[in-house]
Amino acid sequence: MDKTIGIFGGGQLGRMMAQAALPLNIQCTFFEANRDCPAAQMGQVIDAQLDQAIETFIESAEVFSLEFENTPLADVDQLIKHKQIHPPRQALAIAQNRLLEKALFDQLDIPVAAYRAVDSLQSLEQAVRELGLPIVLKTATGGYDGKGQFVLRTADQIAEAWAELGRAKHLVAESFVSFSREVSIIAVRGQDGDVKTWPLAENHHHHGILSHSIVPAPNSAKLQGVAQDYITRLLNHLNYVGVLTLELFVTEQGLYANEMAPRVHNSGHWSIEGAVCSQFENHIRAVAGLPLGSTELIRPTVMVNIIGEHPATAEVLALSGAHLHLYNKTEREGRKIGHITLMPTDHAELTNLCRQLAEILPVPLALTTDMQIDF
Amino acid sequence: MDKTIGIFGGGQLGRMMAQAALPLNIQCTFFEANRDCPAAQMGQVIDAQLDQAIETFIESAEVFSLEFENTPLADVDQLIKHKQIHPPRQALAIAQNRLLEKALFDQLDIPVAAYRAVDSLQSLEQAVRELGLPIVLKTATGGYDGKGQFVLRTADQIAEAWAELGRAKHLVAESFVSFSREVSIIAVRGQDGDVKTWPLAENHHHHGILSHSIVPAPNSAKLQGVAQDYITRLLNHLNYVGVLTLELFVTEQGLYANEMAPRVHNSGHWSIEGAVCSQFENHIRAVAGLPLGSTELIRPTVMVNIIGEHPATAEVLALSGAHLHLYNKTEREGRKIGHITLMPTDHAELTNLCRQLAEILPVPLALTTDMQIDF
């Protein structure tokens, strides 16, 4: 092994990072409480629950990264006394706090929905007066995949919303953005400042969880440049190294930033097959100080999540050009346990494949059999 | 894990099989004397030198395969009393013996160079009389990468050739085939009899070791159909399951079979990036009884071996679209320690990339800086 990279977290993102690292003679270690985590087959798991775990982890590698944005800052602080971590601590701190995140978007002239900080029932009432309704009330920290959120449509829900989320103390009230669709831009920045961006993904959700991503996002030629500009501002401002994701809403007024994730992202899994160099390989390259690979699209690709229950492997693999990625996780409702990549040669085949896949998946998600996709 | 596949051998081929198996929730075990083998990072290595090793190996998996054609038949015989192996024992037995192999080619009307079995000085003299000169004398078993071969150009070399190779007892004398180039066809056959074939690779050697493969082989549209026909005859005749490779000479009289390898092959490494489904994934799919993936070409690809010494990783990855595959092996003269895949967007870029790569590689092989590649 030429190098070892220590990763905070050992889920499927860490697993796929390590899969990309292996052919470069780069090994990964994982700081993770679950010994049977998806990444365990790809490298040493350092049990985060043991005494001295963080010290052992710091010793285990030359350079560090993370696969989840809620990596405790206290652990990162201990780490950076001894070793380097990419992305930088600051990016992590901002991504962990919606208020800091929105302030950064404002600072960099990246449009966001109007918002107010909320820390009391009174400030929530004031936010409703100033922003109007509907609004979305979110905890400033700790929320993900639609958790820690309350949609207020009428003023008489204020008390209920506060009762549900008020204990979080730091909240943000956001104007409801009327968007036609959600897209995400993923980019990578190298240690030399080189920035490369993948094509926009159009993301479809099912009960708050990503169902599938279509790449390139249909009719996104104009949006691509704008989104690239926004994410490049973030990357350069933060002196970022590694992969960064920016979720955006497409509105009549243009793109609005939703949130950023300082890591590889579910909406970038398509890049394993669909791009010359995947988000996982480029993240590893950046963290290891290597030149970045091309993010060029090879073919239009649809990535479909497997949620809760496994489909029959043979049925998935019988689909023309389908690739299956299982994470070695046990089935549980709402849990991401794998994904499927479809790489159709043309639009007719894509529609056809999605229809077939919707019938194969135990949980068909938002992949309804009548979906229409236009590239 | 859904399934475990036991692999005879734990070199880079086993390593890359296991890398392809992991996303399908299929794990591999390896029967291998070297505990630090390239595959060791991807699964359990069962030390082939220990007592009861074969019994432990047979217990370790549900179904079996191999990564090298010299897997001892005695081990396979013990295995097949209890479990299944793909490809079938017969294919292995034939591939281990040039005389059986040529007899099979004859039987299936696959052209081979004229040959004679040789088992004495007298029979060698007779072969020279009947076939004329030059001839190539080869041991029937055990030779690879140009070892165990003697090229006889004049009759006064007969004694020398016999002195060098005669101890092998079973030899084959072959007419020298005047060929313009060497190509290989790789195909896979599923348990349901489905056959899929990758595009022909044109193979360039350096001191008897594969230097690089160009896919599709230039000007091979007509050859492709003929080669597919030959390998399909072999697959169906042998009731073969898994990946099979057939090396062929391109001559003025058409394609001549050189030899077959009952396994994934160095000249198929390009397929990891260059084909919709790689030789490794399709081999795993076949052995596991799953439907085969598309062998369609994504882009013209050049695969270059790294022999003996590692290039600087950063220099390789700086080449546009280059992918690096290192095998975690120590450097040794003539040893295959990795490969590089180039996926240029056009012919001009390809020539340019090959020139740059020739300057980066410590051992530039047959990849000379003035190479011309026409697709």
XYZ file of C-alpha atoms in Angstrom:
750
model
C 0.000 0.000 0.000
C 1.267 3.399 -0.929
C -0.962 5.294 1.500
C -3.741 4.878 4.053
C -6.704 7.228 4.318
C -8.722 7.248 7.548
C -12.454 7.802 7.027
C -14.918 8.989 9.662
C -17.836 6.598 9.135
C -18.046 3.143 7.587
C -21.294 3.118 5.647
C -21.831 2.601 1.938
C -20.078 5.855 1.080
C -16.936 4.716 2.870
C -17.286 1.300 1.253
C -17.420 2.812 -2.229
C -14.537 5.198 -1.471
C -12.407 2.218 -0.451
C -13.435 0.313 -3.579
C -12.191 3.255 -5.645
C -9.000 3.559 -3.572
C -7.895 -0.066 -3.845
C -6.668 0.031 -7.480
C -4.540 3.061 -6.586
C -2.823 1.009 -3.840
C -4.548 3.229 -1.291
C -6.124 1.544 1.720
C -8.820 2.935 4.012
C -9.494 2.617 7.730
C -12.876 3.474 9.209
C -13.900 5.141 12.474
C -17.267 3.539 13.066
C -19.320 2.130 15.936
C -20.773 -0.737 13.893
C -18.233 -3.501 13.290
C -20.428 -5.072 10.584
C -20.721 -1.819 8.669
C -20.750 -1.866 4.850
C -17.124 -0.671 4.704
C -15.869 -3.494 6.925
C -15.129 -5.732 3.939
C -12.826 -3.082 2.491
C -10.605 -2.093 5.408
C -9.937 -2.027 9.132
C -12.816 -0.762 11.276
C -11.704 1.078 14.404
C -14.534 0.743 16.907
C -15.506 4.318 17.715
C -17.028 3.201 21.017
C -13.821 1.890 22.552
C -11.543 3.866 24.866
C -8.729 5.568 22.991
C -10.559 4.886 19.730
C -9.793 8.302 18.289
C -6.091 7.963 19.145
C -5.984 4.563 17.443
C -7.757 6.016 14.435
C -5.343 8.957 14.189
C -2.464 6.474 14.220
C -4.084 4.285 11.576
C -3.623 6.542 8.556
C -1.571 9.366 7.057
C -4.442 11.551 5.927
C -8.150 11.681 6.748
C -11.573 12.278 5.320
C -15.196 11.567 6.185
C -18.302 10.022 4.742
C -20.932 11.760 6.862
C -21.364 15.433 7.600
C -22.330 14.893 11.221
C -18.835 13.738 12.106
C -18.323 15.211 15.609
C -16.253 18.374 15.449
C -14.601 17.420 18.755
C -13.120 14.344 17.047
C -11.985 16.438 14.112
C -10.396 18.946 16.481
C -8.409 16.205 18.139
C -7.382 14.834 14.759
C -6.143 18.090 13.268
C -3.654 18.538 16.093
C -1.762 15.644 14.509
C -2.885 15.013 10.941
C -4.681 16.649 8.012
C -8.324 16.128 7.117
C -10.021 16.903 3.804
C -12.502 18.538 3.452
C -11.480 21.273 5.939
C -13.010 21.527 9.397
C -14.692 24.796 8.456
C -16.716 23.185 5.681
C -17.902 20.540 8.095
C -18.839 23.102 10.772
C -20.852 25.087 8.233
C -22.605 22.064 6.773
C -23.624 21.013 10.295
C -25.465 24.250 10.875
C -28.164 25.526 8.524
C -27.759 29.076 9.809
C -24.034 29.194 9.094
C -24.674 27.521 5.767
C -27.275 30.086 4.674
C -25.049 32.913 5.846
C -22.273 31.554 3.648
C -24.612 31.271 0.664
C -25.617 34.911 1.248
C -22.006 35.974 1.541
C -21.125 34.299 -1.770
C -24.220 35.640 -3.591
C -25.683 32.176 -3.982
C -29.485 32.606 -3.923
C -31.322 30.964 -1.046
C -34.932 31.171 0.064
C -35.612 34.046 2.474
C -35.009 32.795 6.023
C -34.923 33.875 9.650
C -33.116 32.427 12.628
C -35.623 31.149 15.205
C -34.802 30.495 18.870
C -38.128 31.167 20.607
C -41.854 31.003 20.014
C -41.786 34.784 19.674
C -39.106 34.750 17.004
C -41.062 32.059 15.129
C -44.152 34.260 15.198
C -42.087 37.188 13.950
C -40.590 35.047 11.172
C -44.081 34.059 10.042
C -45.106 37.731 9.961
C -42.025 38.750 7.981
C -41.771 35.816 5.578
C -45.461 35.024 5.154
C -46.778 31.483 4.814
C -46.097 28.749 3.986
C -42.694 28.362 5.638
C -40.531 25.390 6.516
C -39.192 25.284 10.057
C -35.997 23.269 10.379
C -33.587 22.531 13.181
C -30.288 24.311 12.544
C -28.361 21.132 13.313
C -28.861 17.391 13.181
C -31.597 17.027 10.562
C -31.295 14.881 7.444
C -33.518 13.148 4.897
C -36.562 15.225 5.852
C -36.249 14.655 9.609
C -36.298 17.667 11.945
C -38.570 19.625 9.621
C -42.081 21.052 9.924
C -44.049 22.647 7.089
C -46.214 25.490 8.379
C -49.112 26.288 6.072
C -51.400 28.207 8.448
C -50.727 30.488 11.409
C -52.563 28.151 13.788
C -49.780 25.547 13.273
C -47.179 27.796 14.937
C -47.667 26.356 18.407
C -47.629 22.792 17.072
C -44.448 23.430 15.084
C -42.752 24.975 18.101
C -43.851 22.116 20.310
C -42.362 19.633 17.887
C -39.057 21.298 17.099
C -38.569 23.990 19.745
C -36.423 21.851 22.013
C -33.671 22.087 19.370
C -33.261 25.772 20.410
C -31.515 26.737 17.143
C -33.953 26.705 14.271
C -34.329 28.298 10.916
C -37.585 29.387 9.270
C -37.435 29.360 5.496
C -39.816 30.734 2.929
C -41.389 27.929 1.006
C -39.658 27.773 -2.349
C -41.990 26.946 -5.173
C -39.759 24.719 -7.237
C -40.399 22.577 -10.265
C -37.645 20.108 -9.422
C -34.562 19.456 -7.322
C -31.134 19.086 -8.832
C -27.689 18.601 -7.370
C -24.279 19.611 -8.554
C -21.245 17.670 -7.419
C -17.729 18.974 -7.812
C -14.268 18.094 -6.615
C -11.333 20.330 -5.806
C -7.757 19.067 -5.705
C -4.966 20.131 -3.398
C -3.605 22.262 -6.238
C -6.929 24.136 -6.529
C -8.044 22.331 -9.683
C -11.872 22.133 -9.803
C -13.887 19.620 -11.819
C -17.670 19.354 -11.919
C -19.972 16.510 -12.910
C -23.170 17.120 -14.886
C -26.257 18.118 -12.885
C -28.401 15.314 -11.497
C -32.184 15.645 -11.291
C -33.284 14.084 -8.014
C -36.634 12.455 -7.301
C -37.663 11.704 -3.747
C -40.021 9.240 -2.097
C -41.151 10.089 1.433
C -38.149 12.362 1.866
C -35.585 9.791 0.725
C -33.815 9.959 -2.628
C -35.529 7.577 -5.018
C -33.618 8.135 -8.235
C -31.346 10.580 -10.038
C -31.316 11.306 -13.748
C -28.037 12.514 -15.281
C -27.694 14.839 -16.994
C -30.737 16.566 -15.509
C -33.167 17.045 -18.403
C -33.036 20.485 -20.040
C -30.185 21.600 -17.834
C -27.708 23.069 -20.309
C -28.250 26.622 -18.994
C -28.528 25.580 -15.351
C -25.226 23.692 -15.498
C -23.117 26.820 -15.870
C -24.905 28.631 -13.054
C -24.630 25.672 -10.702
C -20.958 25.208 -11.538
C -20.362 28.848 -10.767
C -22.056 28.545 -7.356
C -20.234 25.415 -6.271
C -16.901 26.771 -7.484
C -17.406 29.844 -5.273
C -17.984 27.558 -2.298
C -14.995 25.352 -3.065
C -12.580 28.220 -3.513
C -13.883 30.236 -0.561
C -13.508 27.257 1.758
C -10.131 26.266 0.269
C -11.894 22.942 0.005
C -10.221 19.641 -0.902
C -12.364 16.679 -1.932
C -15.918 16.231 -3.210
C -18.646 18.746 -2.349
C -22.352 18.460 -3.183
C -24.780 21.341 -3.538
C -28.515 20.625 -3.663
C -30.482 23.193 -5.604
C -34.119 23.974 -6.357
C -35.122 24.869 -9.908
C -37.605 27.760 -9.707
C -39.048 30.280 -12.123
C -36.562 32.768 -10.670
C -33.632 30.441 -11.306
C -31.618 28.142 -9.048
C -31.897 28.391 -5.254
C -29.445 26.628 -2.979
C -31.060 24.138 -0.627
C -28.096 22.738 1.246
C -24.578 21.506 0.786
C -23.045 18.187 1.798
C -19.265 18.179 2.359
C -18.877 14.693 0.969
C -19.662 12.276 -1.814
C -23.410 12.085 -2.288
C -26.129 9.602 -3.131
C -27.013 11.660 -6.202
C -23.455 11.067 -7.491
C -23.481 7.270 -7.403
C -24.316 7.264 -11.113
C -20.744 8.463 -11.758
C -19.235 5.023 -11.022
C -20.361 3.902 -14.471
C -21.641 7.105 -16.068
C -18.572 9.349 -15.789
C -14.965 8.838 -16.821
C -13.893 9.235 -13.184
C -16.381 8.653 -10.351
C -17.043 10.903 -7.368
C -15.467 8.221 -5.171
C -12.230 7.959 -7.133
C -11.889 11.713 -7.473
C -12.502 12.217 -3.759
C -9.758 9.703 -2.991
C -7.468 11.328 -5.546
C -8.046 14.771 -3.992
C -7.518 13.577 -0.411
C -4.356 11.731 -1.446
C -2.996 14.792 -3.257
C -3.200 13.196 -6.703
C -4.343 14.830 -9.972
C -8.097 14.763 -10.534
C -9.710 12.567 -13.172
C -12.088 13.689 -15.900
C -15.675 14.205 -14.754
C -16.941 13.941 -18.322
C -20.210 12.102 -18.880
C -19.870 8.797 -20.718
C -23.584 8.207 -21.206
C -26.862 9.472 -19.811
C -27.443 7.459 -16.671
C -30.253 6.821 -14.207
C -29.362 5.797 -10.647
C -32.144 4.138 -8.681
C -31.895 3.527 -4.946
C -32.819 0.216 -3.363
C -34.704 1.085 -0.189
C -35.735 -1.314 2.556
C -35.948 -4.585 0.632
C -33.631 -6.282 -1.860
C -34.932 -7.049 -5.322
C -34.000 -10.412 -6.875
C -30.416 -9.985 -8.072
C -31.023 -12.059 -11.197
C -33.992 -9.912 -12.220
C -31.986 -6.711 -11.908
C -28.974 -8.069 -13.786
C -31.222 -9.311 -16.590
C -31.974 -5.672 -17.440
C -29.799 -4.610 -20.341
C -26.777 -2.606 -19.184
C -27.869 -2.575 -15.523
C -25.274 -2.469 -12.761
C -26.125 -3.501 -9.229
C -24.398 -2.122 -6.142
C -25.366 -3.778 -2.891
C -24.040 -2.480 0.415
C -24.114 -5.701 2.449
C -26.749 -4.197 4.779
C -29.702 -5.953 6.359
C -33.170 -5.017 5.195
C -35.081 -2.396 7.181
C -37.886 -0.103 6.145
C -36.630 3.151 4.667
C -32.990 2.043 4.744
C -30.724 2.564 1.741
C -29.318 -0.899 1.054
C -28.094 -0.573 -2.527
C -28.491 1.139 -5.843
C -28.878 0.269 -9.495
C -27.343 2.111 -12.425
C -29.034 2.066 -15.804
C -27.087 3.171 -18.849
C -29.481 3.028 -21.740
C -28.245 3.665 -25.247
C -31.197 5.875 -26.088
C -34.270 7.484 -24.643
C -36.711 4.785 -25.663
C -34.598 2.155 -23.940
C -34.379 4.289 -20.816
C -38.130 4.612 -20.450
C -38.496 0.913 -21.070
C -35.825 -0.020 -18.502
C -37.323 2.233 -15.839
C -40.722 0.630 -16.356
C -39.228 -2.826 -15.976
C -37.241 -1.822 -12.912
C -40.309 -0.350 -11.222
C -41.886 -3.796 -11.445
C -38.824 -5.583 -10.106
C -38.247 -3.398 -7.045
C -40.141 -4.466 -3.897
C -40.344 -0.756 -3.020
C -40.857 1.010 -6.353
C -40.282 4.474 -4.838
C -40.928 7.417 -7.109
C -39.992 5.277 -10.086
C -43.552 4.913 -11.292
C -44.249 2.897 -14.363
C -45.517 5.923 -16.271
C -42.448 8.112 -15.780
C -41.281 10.200 -18.701
C -37.661 11.203 -18.963
C -36.418 13.654 -21.555
C -32.720 14.275 -21.891
C -23.198 -11.828 1.688
C -25.483 -13.676 -0.646
C -22.877 -16.166 -1.843
C -19.211 -17.106 -1.607
C -17.110 -18.156 -4.590
C -13.864 -20.036 -3.955
C -11.072 -19.180 -6.401
C -7.984 -21.289 -7.110
C -5.220 -18.678 -7.042
C -4.982 -15.273 -5.417
C -3.158 -13.096 -7.930
C -4.360 -9.955 -9.655
C -6.997 -11.850 -11.603
C -8.549 -13.121 -8.381
C -8.239 -9.651 -6.892
C -10.131 -8.082 -9.781
C -12.762 -10.859 -9.748
C -13.401 -10.126 -6.083
C -13.594 -6.392 -6.765
C -16.305 -7.107 -9.326
C -18.089 -9.534 -6.989
C -18.328 -7.223 -3.977
C -21.132 -4.941 -5.279
C -23.191 -8.069 -5.992
C -22.868 -9.106 -2.327
C -20.702 -11.999 -3.470
C -17.539 -12.711 -1.513
C -14.482 -14.652 -2.641
C -12.053 -16.987 -0.892
C -8.677 -17.829 -2.389
C -6.624 -21.042 -2.447
C -3.120 -19.667 -2.597
C 0.312 -20.342 -1.120
C 1.237 -16.663 -0.758
C -0.572 -15.002 2.164
C 0.358 -11.528 0.886
C -1.064 -12.184 -2.553
C -2.850 -9.394 -4.456
C -6.272 -10.896 -3.664
C -5.628 -10.940 0.103
C -7.168 -7.496 0.554
C -10.422 -8.709 -0.971
C -11.143 -11.954 0.845
C -9.931 -14.857 2.961
C -6.768 -16.584 1.745
C -6.627 -20.294 2.508
C -2.958 -21.219 2.642
C -2.562 -23.915 0.007
C 0.566 -25.229 1.736
C -1.114 -26.227 4.987
C -2.413 -29.709 5.800
C -6.087 -30.116 4.986
C -5.945 -26.904 2.970
C -8.059 -28.276 0.144
C -10.739 -29.504 2.576
C -10.839 -26.081 4.238
C -11.094 -24.450 0.839
C -13.942 -26.759 -0.264
C -15.802 -25.819 2.926
C -15.195 -22.095 2.405
C -17.560 -21.483 -0.504
C -20.643 -22.725 -2.328
C -19.242 -22.673 -5.843
C -15.742 -22.495 -7.282
C -13.661 -21.065 -10.054
C -10.023 -20.391 -10.853
C -7.701 -17.653 -11.945
C -4.884 -19.693 -13.412
C -4.987 -22.518 -15.890
C -2.324 -24.550 -14.155
C -4.595 -25.245 -11.187
C -3.685 -28.870 -10.271
C -6.251 -31.305 -11.639
C -5.839 -33.428 -8.505
C -7.214 -30.538 -6.434
C -10.068 -30.035 -8.866
C -10.853 -33.760 -8.743
C -11.119 -33.620 -4.987
C -13.293 -30.519 -5.194
C -15.798 -31.865 -7.702
C -16.659 -34.765 -5.417
C -18.378 -32.153 -3.224
C -18.983 -28.903 -5.089
C -19.223 -27.439 -8.586
C -16.438 -25.621 -10.413
C -16.780 -23.341 -13.423
C -15.212 -23.589 -15.964
C -15.511 -27.391 -16.207
C -12.618 -29.686 -15.375
C -12.400 -30.781 -19.012
C -11.644 -27.252 -20.209
C -8.854 -27.014 -17.670
C -7.399 -30.398 -18.616
C -7.348 -29.416 -22.285
C -5.843 -25.982 -21.664
C -3.072 -27.610 -19.639
C -1.970 -29.740 -22.571
C -1.103 -28.256 -25.958
C -1.653 -31.591 -27.684
C -5.193 -31.998 -26.334
C -5.851 -28.348 -27.105
C -4.755 -28.634 -30.741
C -6.733 -31.831 -31.138
C -9.828 -29.981 -29.915
C -9.200 -27.105 -32.328
C -8.909 -29.679 -35.146
C -12.085 -31.408 -34.040
C -14.032 -28.129 -34.066
C -12.565 -26.972 -37.414
C -10.711 -24.091 -35.819
C -7.565 -23.557 -37.918
C -4.250 -24.152 -36.171
C -0.709 -24.276 -37.485
C 0.339 -27.731 -38.696
C 1.818 -29.639 -35.747
C 3.225 -33.004 -34.670
C 3.457 -34.628 -31.289
C 7.112 -35.102 -30.301
C 8.312 -37.503 -27.604
C 11.790 -38.447 -28.813
C 14.714 -37.080 -30.807
C 13.612 -39.316 -33.654
C 10.051 -37.964 -33.658
C 11.458 -34.418 -33.595
C 13.604 -35.203 -36.638
C 10.547 -36.667 -38.349
C 8.452 -33.561 -37.482
C 11.125 -31.331 -39.037
C 11.062 -33.440 -42.192
C 7.274 -33.366 -42.440
C 6.608 -29.759 -41.419
C 9.721 -28.105 -42.833
C 11.538 -25.260 -41.081
C 11.209 -23.017 -39.171
C 9.189 -24.769 -36.460
C 8.470 -23.955 -32.831
C 9.051 -26.754 -30.350
C 6.967 -26.391 -27.190
C 6.436 -28.461 -24.091
C 2.909 -29.885 -24.093
C 2.381 -28.808 -20.485
C 3.618 -26.141 -18.127
C 4.812 -23.416 -20.510
C 3.591 -19.843 -20.376
C 4.652 -16.369 -21.495
C 7.185 -17.722 -23.957
C 8.841 -20.133 -21.532
C 9.297 -23.787 -22.541
C 9.677 -22.882 -26.213
C 12.438 -23.253 -28.767
C 12.403 -21.799 -32.262
C 14.171 -24.100 -34.716
C 15.344 -22.301 -37.820
C 17.957 -24.739 -39.135
C 18.269 -28.532 -38.974
C 21.502 -28.323 -36.978
C 19.503 -26.887 -34.045
C 17.566 -30.130 -33.582
C 19.971 -31.613 -31.040
C 20.144 -28.341 -29.104
C 16.348 -28.017 -29.020
C 15.972 -31.585 -27.828
C 18.655 -31.095 -25.178
C 16.824 -28.045 -23.879
C 13.246 -29.303 -23.888
C 13.458 -33.094 -24.285
C 13.211 -33.810 -20.577
C 9.582 -32.643 -20.752
C 8.866 -35.885 -22.697
C 5.609 -34.554 -24.175
C 6.292 -31.894 -26.740
C 4.624 -30.424 -29.765
C 6.351 -29.201 -32.911
C 4.426 -26.474 -34.710
C 4.905 -24.963 -38.124
C 5.979 -21.387 -37.796
C 2.943 -19.229 -38.501
C 3.753 -16.103 -40.432
C 1.382 -13.669 -38.792
C 0.972 -9.926 -39.066
C -0.383 -9.545 -35.552
C -1.832 -11.354 -32.550
C -5.391 -10.797 -31.406
C -7.495 -12.339 -28.664
C -11.194 -12.921 -28.377
C -12.777 -13.161 -24.940
C -16.249 -14.543 -24.410
C -18.411 -15.610 -21.510
C -21.020 -18.342 -21.318
C -23.725 -18.383 -18.648
C -25.240 -21.408 -16.934
C -28.229 -21.042 -19.248
C -25.992 -21.302 -22.330
C -26.120 -17.594 -23.145
C -22.892 -16.497 -24.884
C -21.562 -12.951 -25.041
C -18.353 -11.822 -26.703
C -16.211 -8.730 -26.243
C -14.586 -6.978 -29.190
C -11.250 -8.360 -30.386
C -8.120 -7.043 -28.701
C -4.892 -6.543 -30.638
C -2.029 -7.628 -28.404
C 1.519 -6.309 -28.481
C 4.267 -8.144 -26.642
C 7.609 -7.191 -25.156
C 10.094 -10.034 -24.560
C 7.205 -12.537 -24.544
C 5.070 -10.612 -22.022
C 1.926 -8.706 -22.979
C 2.799 -5.028 -23.279
C -0.499 -3.509 -24.366
C -3.831 -4.326 -25.957
C -5.795 -2.123 -28.332
C -9.586 -2.550 -28.399
C -11.246 -2.910 -30.767
C -8.359 -4.411 -32.711
C -7.797 -2.084 -35.675
C -9.478 -3.189 -38.921
C -11.094 -6.172 -37.245
C -14.708 -5.917 -38.385
C -14.434 -9.059 -40.536
C -12.213 -10.934 -38.094
C -14.638 -10.348 -35.225
C -17.335 -12.596 -36.660
C -14.892 -15.406 -37.434
C -13.314 -15.239 -33.981
C -16.732 -15.172 -32.310
C -17.706 -18.242 -34.273
C -14.566 -20.120 -33.153
C -14.870 -19.273 -29.478
C -18.588 -20.054 -29.470
C -17.823 -23.537 -30.835
C -15.376 -24.062 -27.982
C -17.767 -22.761 -25.317
C -20.694 -24.852 -26.465
C -18.653 -28.002 -27.085
C -17.176 -27.824 -23.585
C -20.518 -26.865 -21.996
C -18.390 -24.095 -20.578
C -19.489 -21.674 -17.846
C -17.467 -18.494 -17.248
C -14.967 -16.488 -19.254
C -12.809 -18.119 -21.938
C -9.998 -16.496 -23.917
C -8.768 -17.554 -27.336
C -5.505 -16.138 -28.666
C -5.343 -15.960 -32.430
C -2.815 -15.110 -35.119
C -3.863 -12.891 -38.012
C -2.331 -14.359 -41.175
C -2.838 -13.918 -44.906
C -4.839 -17.170 -44.785
C -7.084 -15.862 -42.023
C -7.170 -16.462 -38.269
C -5.192 -19.294 -36.686
C -5.770 -20.334 -33.102
C -2.680 -20.048 -30.919
C -3.990 -21.167 -27.540
C -6.918 -20.842 -25.198
C -6.972 -19.740 -21.568
C -9.896 -21.027 -19.471
C -10.100 -17.816 -17.459
C -10.210 -14.049 -17.492
C -7.212 -12.719 -19.374
C -4.739 -9.859 -19.307
C -5.935 -8.782 -22.756
C -9.419 -8.290 -21.259
C -8.483 -5.855 -18.493
C -9.571 -2.982 -20.752
C -13.171 -4.119 -20.221
C -13.300 -2.745 -16.646
C -13.737 0.724 -18.101
C -14.148 0.081 -21.813
C -17.130 -2.296 -21.839
C -20.573 -2.041 -20.272
C -19.818 -5.179 -18.224
C -16.220 -6.269 -17.585
C -14.757 -9.741 -18.019
C -14.449 -9.935 -14.235
C -18.068 -9.094 -13.481
C -19.373 -11.377 -16.207
C -17.190 -14.234 -14.998
C -18.573 -13.786 -11.492
C -22.118 -13.529 -12.862
C -21.685 -16.759 -14.827
C -20.130 -18.700 -11.943
C -22.906 -17.460 -9.607
C -25.617 -18.470 -12.068
C -26.707 -14.883 -12.751
C -27.678 -13.337 -16.108
C -24.760 -12.013 -18.136
C -24.137 -8.307 -18.642
C -23.681 -6.533 -21.939
C -20.204 -6.877 -23.453
C -20.780 -3.841 -25.637
C -17.852 -1.480 -26.171
C -18.252 1.927 -24.537
C -15.208 3.515 -26.111
C -12.065 2.422 -27.906
C -9.592 1.608 -25.160
C -5.897 0.891 -24.802
C -4.714 -1.213 -21.871
C -1.028 -0.918 -20.999
C 0.687 -3.275 -18.577
C 2.985 -2.046 -15.838
C 5.906 -4.467 -15.777
C 8.625 -4.654 -13.155
C 8.650 -1.076 -11.860
C 5.887 1.300 -10.765
C 5.501 4.606 -12.570
C 4.753 7.716 -10.479
C 1.039 7.465 -9.673
C 0.534 11.219 -10.021
C 2.079 11.242 -13.501
C -0.202 8.460 -14.707
C -3.353 10.023 -13.231
C -2.497 13.369 -14.804
C -3.099 11.778 -18.222
C -6.583 12.684 -19.397
C -9.038 9.846 -18.829
C -6.392 7.441 -17.532
C -7.284 4.770 -14.993
C -4.638 3.085 -12.883
C -4.955 -0.441 -11.517
C -2.189 -1.489 -9.152
C -2.033 -5.024 -7.799
C -0.241 -4.382 -4.497
C 2.743 -6.419 -5.657
C 6.407 -5.759 -5.021
C 8.579 -4.726 -7.940
C 10.536 -7.441 -9.759
C 11.909 -7.526 -13.267
C 9.396 -8.869 -15.754
C 6.582 -9.052 -13.181
C 3.105 -7.741 -13.981
C 2.383 -5.309 -11.153
C -0.442 -3.216 -12.582
C -2.074 -1.850 -15.671
C -3.297 1.450 -17.059
C -6.416 2.015 -19.127
C -6.589 4.872 -21.586
C -9.966 5.913 -22.984
C -9.262 8.650 -25.474
C -12.138 10.485 -27.108
C -10.525 10.321 -30.532
C -7.609 8.923 -32.412
C -5.386 11.987 -32.150
C -5.766 11.979 -28.364
C -4.964 8.288 -28.242
C -1.685 8.663 -30.081
C -0.806 11.606 -27.904
C -1.640 9.737 -24.668
C 0.375 6.694 -25.675
C 3.382 8.886 -26.392
C 3.100 10.532 -22.994
C 2.648 7.203 -21.245
C 5.718 5.724 -22.917
C 7.753 8.498 -21.312
C 6.202 7.994 -17.875
C 6.667 4.222 -17.648
C 10.013 3.092 -16.211
C 9.748 0.069 -18.547
C 8.190 1.440 -21.743
C 7.629 -2.039 -23.201
C 6.426 -2.170 -26.776
C 4.710 1.164 -26.279
C 7.250 3.085 -28.281
C 6.834 6.783 -28.695
C 6.310 6.500 -32.421
C 3.456 3.974 -32.288
C 0.615 4.416 -34.734
C -2.824 3.146 -33.835
C -5.639 3.133 -36.347
C -9.096 2.156 -35.236
